[in-house]
Short mmCIF file of C-alpha atoms in Angstrom, two decimals:
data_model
loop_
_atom_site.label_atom_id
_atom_site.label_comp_id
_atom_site.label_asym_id
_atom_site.label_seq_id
_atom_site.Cartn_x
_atom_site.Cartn_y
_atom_site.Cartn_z
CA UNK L 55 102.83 87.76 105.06
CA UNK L 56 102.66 91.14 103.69
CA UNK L 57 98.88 91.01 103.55
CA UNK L 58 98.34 89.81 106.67
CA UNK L 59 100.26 91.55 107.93
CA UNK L 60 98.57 94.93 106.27
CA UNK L 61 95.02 93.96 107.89
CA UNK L 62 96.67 93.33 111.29
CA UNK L 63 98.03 97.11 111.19
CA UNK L 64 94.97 98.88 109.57
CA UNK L 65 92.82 97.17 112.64
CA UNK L 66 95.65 98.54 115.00
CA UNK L 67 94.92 101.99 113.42
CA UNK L 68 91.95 102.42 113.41
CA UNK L 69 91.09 100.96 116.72
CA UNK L 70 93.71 102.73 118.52
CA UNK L 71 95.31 98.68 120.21
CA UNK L 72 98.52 99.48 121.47
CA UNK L 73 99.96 95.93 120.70
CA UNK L 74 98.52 92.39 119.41
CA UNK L 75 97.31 91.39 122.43
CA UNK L 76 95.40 94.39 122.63
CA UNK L 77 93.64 94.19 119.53
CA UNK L 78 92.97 90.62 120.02
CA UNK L 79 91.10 91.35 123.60
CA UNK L 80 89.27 94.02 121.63
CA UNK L 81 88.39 91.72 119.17
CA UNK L 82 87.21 88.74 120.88
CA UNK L 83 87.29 89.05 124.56
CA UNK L 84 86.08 85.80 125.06
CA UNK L 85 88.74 84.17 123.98
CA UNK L 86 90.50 85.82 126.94
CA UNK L 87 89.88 84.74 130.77
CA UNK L 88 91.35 86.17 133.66
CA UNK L 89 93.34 83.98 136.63
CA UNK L 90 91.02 82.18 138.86
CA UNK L 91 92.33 80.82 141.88
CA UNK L 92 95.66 79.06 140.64
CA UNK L 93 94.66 78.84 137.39
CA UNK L 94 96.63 80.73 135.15
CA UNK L 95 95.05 83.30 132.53
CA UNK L 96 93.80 81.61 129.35
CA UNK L 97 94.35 83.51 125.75
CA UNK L 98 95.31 82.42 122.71
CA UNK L 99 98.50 84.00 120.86
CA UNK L 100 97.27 83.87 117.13
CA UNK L 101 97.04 88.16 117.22
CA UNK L 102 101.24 88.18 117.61
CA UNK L 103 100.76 85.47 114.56
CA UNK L 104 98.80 87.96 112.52
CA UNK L 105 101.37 90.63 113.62
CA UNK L 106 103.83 88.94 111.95
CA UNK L 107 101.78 87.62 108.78
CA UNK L 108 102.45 84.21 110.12
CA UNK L 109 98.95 83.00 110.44
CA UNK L 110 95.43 83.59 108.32
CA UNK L 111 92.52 84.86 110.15
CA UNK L 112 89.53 82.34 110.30
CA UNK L 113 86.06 83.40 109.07
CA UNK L 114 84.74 84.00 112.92
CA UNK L 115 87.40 86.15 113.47
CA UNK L 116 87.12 87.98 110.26
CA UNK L 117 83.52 88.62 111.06
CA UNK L 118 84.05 89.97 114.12
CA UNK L 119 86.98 92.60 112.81
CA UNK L 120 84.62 93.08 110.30
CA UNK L 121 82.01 94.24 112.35
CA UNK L 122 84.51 96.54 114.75
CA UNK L 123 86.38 98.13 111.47
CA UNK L 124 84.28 98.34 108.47
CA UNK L 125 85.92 97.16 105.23
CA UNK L 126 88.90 95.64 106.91
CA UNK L 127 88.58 92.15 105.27
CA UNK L 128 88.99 94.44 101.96
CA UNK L 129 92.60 94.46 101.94
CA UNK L 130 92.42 90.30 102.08
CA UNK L 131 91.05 89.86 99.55
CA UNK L 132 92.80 92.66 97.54
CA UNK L 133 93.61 91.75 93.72
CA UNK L 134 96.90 93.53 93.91
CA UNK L 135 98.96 91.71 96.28
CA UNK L 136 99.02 88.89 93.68
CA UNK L 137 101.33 91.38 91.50
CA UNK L 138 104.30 90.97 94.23
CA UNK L 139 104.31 87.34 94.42
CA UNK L 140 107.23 86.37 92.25
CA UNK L 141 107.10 82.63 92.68
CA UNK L 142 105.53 81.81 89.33
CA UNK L 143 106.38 83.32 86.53
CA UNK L 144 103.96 86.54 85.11
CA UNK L 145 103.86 85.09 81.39
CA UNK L 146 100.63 86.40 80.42
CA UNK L 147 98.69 87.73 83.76
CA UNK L 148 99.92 90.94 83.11
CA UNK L 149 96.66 92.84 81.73
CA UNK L 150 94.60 90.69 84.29
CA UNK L 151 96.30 91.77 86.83
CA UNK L 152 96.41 95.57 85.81
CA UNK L 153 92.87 95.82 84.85
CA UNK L 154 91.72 94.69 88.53
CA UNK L 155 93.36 97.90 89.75
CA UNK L 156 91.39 101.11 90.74
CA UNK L 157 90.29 103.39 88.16
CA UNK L 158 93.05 105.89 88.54
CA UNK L 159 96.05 103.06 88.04
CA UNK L 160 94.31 101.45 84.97
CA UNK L 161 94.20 105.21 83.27
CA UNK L 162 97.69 105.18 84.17
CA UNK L 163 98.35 102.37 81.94
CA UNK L 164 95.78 102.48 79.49
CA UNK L 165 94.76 104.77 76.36
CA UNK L 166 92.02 107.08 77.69
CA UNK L 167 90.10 106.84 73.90
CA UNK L 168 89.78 103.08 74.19
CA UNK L 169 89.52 102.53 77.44
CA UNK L 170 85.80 104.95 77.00
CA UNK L 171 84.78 102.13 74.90
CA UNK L 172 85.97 99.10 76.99
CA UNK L 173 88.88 98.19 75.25
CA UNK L 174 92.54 98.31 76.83
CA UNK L 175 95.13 99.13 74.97
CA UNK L 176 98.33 100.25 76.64
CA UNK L 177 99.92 103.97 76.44
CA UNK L 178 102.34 103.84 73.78
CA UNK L 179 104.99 106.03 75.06
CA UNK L 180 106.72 104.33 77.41
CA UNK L 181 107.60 107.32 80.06
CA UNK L 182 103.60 107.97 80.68
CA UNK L 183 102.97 105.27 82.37
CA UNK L 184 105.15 105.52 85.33
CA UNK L 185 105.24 108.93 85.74
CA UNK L 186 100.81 108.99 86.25
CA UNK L 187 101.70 106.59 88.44
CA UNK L 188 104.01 108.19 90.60
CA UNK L 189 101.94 110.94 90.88
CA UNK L 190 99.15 108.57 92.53
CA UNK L 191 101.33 106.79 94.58
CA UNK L 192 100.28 103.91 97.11
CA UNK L 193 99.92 99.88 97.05
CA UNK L 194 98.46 99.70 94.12
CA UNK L 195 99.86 102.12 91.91
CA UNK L 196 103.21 99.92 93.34
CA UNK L 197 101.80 97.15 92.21
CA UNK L 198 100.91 98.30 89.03
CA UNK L 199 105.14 99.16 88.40
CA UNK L 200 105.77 95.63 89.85
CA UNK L 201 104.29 94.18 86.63
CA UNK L 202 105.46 96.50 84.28
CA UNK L 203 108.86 95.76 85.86
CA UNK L 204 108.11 91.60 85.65
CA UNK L 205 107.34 92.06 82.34
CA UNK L 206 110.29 93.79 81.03
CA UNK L 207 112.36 90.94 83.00
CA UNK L 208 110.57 88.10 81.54
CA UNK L 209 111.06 89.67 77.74
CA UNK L 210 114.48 89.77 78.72
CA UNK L 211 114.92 93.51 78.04
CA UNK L 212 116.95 94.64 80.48
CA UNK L 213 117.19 98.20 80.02
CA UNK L 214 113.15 98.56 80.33
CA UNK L 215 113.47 96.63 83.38
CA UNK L 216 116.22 98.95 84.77
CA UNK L 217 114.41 102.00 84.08
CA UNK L 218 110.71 100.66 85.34
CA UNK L 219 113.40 100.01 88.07
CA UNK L 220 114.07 102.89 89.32
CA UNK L 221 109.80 104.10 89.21
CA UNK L 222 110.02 101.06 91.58
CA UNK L 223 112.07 102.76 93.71
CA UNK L 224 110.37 105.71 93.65
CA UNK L 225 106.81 104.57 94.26
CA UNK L 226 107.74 102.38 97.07
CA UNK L 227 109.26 105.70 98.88
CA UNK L 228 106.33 107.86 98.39
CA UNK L 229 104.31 104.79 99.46
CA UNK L 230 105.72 103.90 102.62
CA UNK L 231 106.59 107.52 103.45
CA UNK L 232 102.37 108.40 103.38
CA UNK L 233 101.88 104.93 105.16
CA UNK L 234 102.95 106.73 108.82
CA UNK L 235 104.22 104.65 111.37
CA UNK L 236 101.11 101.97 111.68
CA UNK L 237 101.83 100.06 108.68
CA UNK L 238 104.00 97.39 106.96
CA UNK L 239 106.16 100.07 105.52
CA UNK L 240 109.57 98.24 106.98
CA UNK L 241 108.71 94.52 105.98
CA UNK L 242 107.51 95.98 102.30
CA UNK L 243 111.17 97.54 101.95
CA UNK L 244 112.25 94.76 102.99
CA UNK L 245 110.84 92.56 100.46
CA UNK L 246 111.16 94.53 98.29
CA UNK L 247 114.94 94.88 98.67
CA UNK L 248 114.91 90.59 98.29
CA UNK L 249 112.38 90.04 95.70
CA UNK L 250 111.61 92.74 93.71
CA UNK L 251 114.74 94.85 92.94
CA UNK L 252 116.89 91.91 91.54
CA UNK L 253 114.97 91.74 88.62
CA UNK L 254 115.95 95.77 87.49
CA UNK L 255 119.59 95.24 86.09
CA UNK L 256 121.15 95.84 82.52
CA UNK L 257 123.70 93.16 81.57
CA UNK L 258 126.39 95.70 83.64
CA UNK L 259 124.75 97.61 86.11
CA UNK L 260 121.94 96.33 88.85
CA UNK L 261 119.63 98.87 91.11
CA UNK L 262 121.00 97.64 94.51
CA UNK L 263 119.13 99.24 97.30
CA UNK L 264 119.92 97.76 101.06
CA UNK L 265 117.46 97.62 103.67
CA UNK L 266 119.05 100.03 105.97
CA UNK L 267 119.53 102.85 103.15
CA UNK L 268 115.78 102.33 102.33
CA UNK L 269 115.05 102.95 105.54
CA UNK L 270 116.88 106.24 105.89
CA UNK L 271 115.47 107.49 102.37
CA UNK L 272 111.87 106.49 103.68
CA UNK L 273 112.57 108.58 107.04
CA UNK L 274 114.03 111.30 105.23
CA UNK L 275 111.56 111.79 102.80
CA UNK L 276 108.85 111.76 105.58
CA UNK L 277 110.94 115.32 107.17
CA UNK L 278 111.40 116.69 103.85
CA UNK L 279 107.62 116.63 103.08
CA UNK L 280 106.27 117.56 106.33
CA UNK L 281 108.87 120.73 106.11
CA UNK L 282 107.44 121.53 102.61
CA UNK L 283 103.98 121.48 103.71
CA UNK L 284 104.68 123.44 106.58
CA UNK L 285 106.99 125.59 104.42
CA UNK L 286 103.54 125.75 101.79
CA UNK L 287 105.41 124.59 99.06
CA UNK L 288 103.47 121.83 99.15
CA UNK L 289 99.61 120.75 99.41
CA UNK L 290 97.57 118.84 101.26
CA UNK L 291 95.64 117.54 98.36
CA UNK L 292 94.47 114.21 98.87
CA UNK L 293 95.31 110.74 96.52
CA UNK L 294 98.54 112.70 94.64
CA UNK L 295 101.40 112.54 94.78
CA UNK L 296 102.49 114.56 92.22
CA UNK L 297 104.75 117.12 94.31
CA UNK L 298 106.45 114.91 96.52
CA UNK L 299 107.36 113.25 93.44
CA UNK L 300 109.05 116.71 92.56
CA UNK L 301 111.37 115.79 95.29
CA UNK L 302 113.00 112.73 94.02
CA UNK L 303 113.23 114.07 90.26
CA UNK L 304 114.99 117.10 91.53
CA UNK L 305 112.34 119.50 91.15
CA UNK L 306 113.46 121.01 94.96
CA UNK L 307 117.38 120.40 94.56
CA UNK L 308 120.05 118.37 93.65
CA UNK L 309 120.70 117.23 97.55
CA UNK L 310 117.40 116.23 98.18
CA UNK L 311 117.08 113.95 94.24
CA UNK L 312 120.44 112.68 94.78
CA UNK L 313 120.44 111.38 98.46
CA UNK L 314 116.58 109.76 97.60
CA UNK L 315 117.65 107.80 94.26
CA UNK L 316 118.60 104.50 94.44
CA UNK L 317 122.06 102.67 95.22
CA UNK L 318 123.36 101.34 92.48
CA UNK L 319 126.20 98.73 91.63
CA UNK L 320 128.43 96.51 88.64
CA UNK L 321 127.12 93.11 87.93
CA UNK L 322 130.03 92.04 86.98
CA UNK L 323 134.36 92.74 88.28
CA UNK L 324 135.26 96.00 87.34
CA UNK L 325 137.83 94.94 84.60
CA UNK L 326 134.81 93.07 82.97
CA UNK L 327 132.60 96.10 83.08
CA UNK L 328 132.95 99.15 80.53
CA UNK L 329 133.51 102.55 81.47
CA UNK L 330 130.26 104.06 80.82
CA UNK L 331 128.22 101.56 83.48
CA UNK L 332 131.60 102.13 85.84
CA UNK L 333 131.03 105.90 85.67
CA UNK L 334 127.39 105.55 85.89
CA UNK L 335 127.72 103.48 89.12
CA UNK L 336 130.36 105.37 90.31
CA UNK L 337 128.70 108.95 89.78
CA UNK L 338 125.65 107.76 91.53
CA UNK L 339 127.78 106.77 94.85
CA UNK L 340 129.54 110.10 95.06
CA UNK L 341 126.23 112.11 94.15
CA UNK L 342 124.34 110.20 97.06
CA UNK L 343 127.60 110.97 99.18
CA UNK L 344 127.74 114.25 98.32
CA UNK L 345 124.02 115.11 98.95
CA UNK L 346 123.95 113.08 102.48
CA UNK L 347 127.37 115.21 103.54
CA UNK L 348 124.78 118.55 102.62
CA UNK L 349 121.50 118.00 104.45
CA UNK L 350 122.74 115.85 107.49
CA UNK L 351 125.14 118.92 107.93
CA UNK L 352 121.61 120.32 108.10
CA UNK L 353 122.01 123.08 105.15
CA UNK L 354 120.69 123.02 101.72
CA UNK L 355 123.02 123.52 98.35
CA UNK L 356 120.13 122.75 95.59
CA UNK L 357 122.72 122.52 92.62
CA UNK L 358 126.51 120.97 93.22
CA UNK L 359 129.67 123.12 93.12
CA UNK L 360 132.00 122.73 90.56
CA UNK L 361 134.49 121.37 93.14
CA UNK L 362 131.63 118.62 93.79
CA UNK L 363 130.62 117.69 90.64
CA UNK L 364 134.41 117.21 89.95
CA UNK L 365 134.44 114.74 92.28
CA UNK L 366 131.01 112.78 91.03
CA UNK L 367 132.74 112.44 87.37
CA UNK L 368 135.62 111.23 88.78
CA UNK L 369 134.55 108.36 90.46
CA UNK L 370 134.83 105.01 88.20
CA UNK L 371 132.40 102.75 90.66
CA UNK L 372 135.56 100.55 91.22
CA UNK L 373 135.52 99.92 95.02
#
């Protein structure tokens, strides 16, 4: 659905179609007539099936998009989408999977001095990875986290999975945010939110973003770095994503980190769950709080009061 759904949009882009029916009329105008006589008008409604990921496009159709948007049937037959299907298990597709990303992604993952001689050995430290990811983020740096994450989760280490977590988290907001409104942006939070962010949990504590929150860090993060830019603070340089990624690490202040990071919550009843994860989950809820009070007020406080970080420690996560 997703990558269907991906192709549909990048035709809409680029060709400017208003809606599905559009596009499809653009695309292959003879499969629409007008009304003759009392005939009614004959088209087919497989475009508002594409639109929704709900049908595959046929090979005459696919040569004809092809033809009208150059290297559209690309993101078909993309190797990465096949990192965000969680129906089978990853056992041991992970390097497969990694090593059919672009160049940039596999350095990411990979010791440069090997890699030179054709051999892929991963980055030892386990910080590097994510973070030259983040800086190049898009689909298939995201991708590239999904598996790192799925890995972690099927070796049953839990607190690997709940940090690769949160890189999740953050590449899928810098990704969607640079999508712009033509895209699948919405439906990949969405899955996300179902498939992909169950997996990041310790034995007490689970990253538990909604929909509806995603949205609003997505749509925030789009104003704060088209202020930046116009501010200068930030550049228009092309493939990185290395400053935005300042923003959710608070590089540019505490209210902009904390409202961006993820929701988090107890796996298990309160009384079940020690302090630390009940702080953890509870300082996280009144730091977000906190930092959405500040910038919807529409001023800027980079580092908490006193008064306000008070009131982060005290919160146990209980409610």
């Amino acid at each position: 659905m997703l990558k269907i759904g991906a192709w549909f949009e990048e035709l809409r882009r680029r060709t400017g179609a208003p809606s599905a029916y559009a596009l499809g009329k653009l695309v292959r105008p003879e499969t629409y007539t007008l009304r003759i006589d009392k005939n009614p008008p004959q088209h087919h409604n497989l475009w508002a099936k594409y639109a929704a990921g709900l049908h595959a496009p046929g090979l005459a159709t696919l040569k004809q998009t092809s033809a009208l948007v150059p290297g559209s049937e690309q993101i078909l037959l993309a190797a990465f989408w096949d990192a965000f299907d969680v129906s089978q298990p990853l056992q041991q597709r992970g390097d497969i999977l990694l090593r059919g990303l672009r160049p940039g992604v596999v350095q990411a993952i990979y010791e440069p001095g090997p890699l030179a001689a054709g051999r892929y050995v991963r980055r030892r430290a386990p910080k590097m990875p994510l973070m030259r990811l983040e800086g190049q983020a898009d689909l298939q740096s995201l991708a590239a986290a999904v598996v790192l994450l799925r890995e972690a989760f099927e070796a049953q280490d839990r607190e690997r999975a709940f940090a690769v977590g949160h890189s999740v988290h953050s590449l899928l907001l810098m990704a969607c945010a640079e999508m712009g409104e033509v895209s699948i942006a919405e439906e990949l939070l969405g899955f996300f939110v179902m498939k992909i962010f169950p997996l990041a949990a310790t034995e007490e504590v689970q990253l538990a973003p909604n929909f509806g929150e995603l949205i609003l860090q997505m749509k925030m993060l789009r104003v704060i770095h088209s202020s930046l830019k116009q501010l200068g603070t930030l550049s228009d340089k092309p493939a990185s994503t290395k400053q935005l990624r300042k923003v959710l690490v608070n590089g540019y202040g505490f209210d902009f980190g904390f409202a961006l990071a993820p929701k988090l919550r107890l796996v298990n009843q309160p009384e079940q769950t020690s302090e630390a994860a009940r702080r953890r989950v509870g300082f996280r809820r009144a730091s977000q709080k906190w930092a959405l009070g500040v910038l919807f007020s529409g001023r800027r406080e980079k580092i908490p009061s006193d008064h306000a970080l008070d009131l982060m420690a005290a919160d146990e996560g209980l409610a």
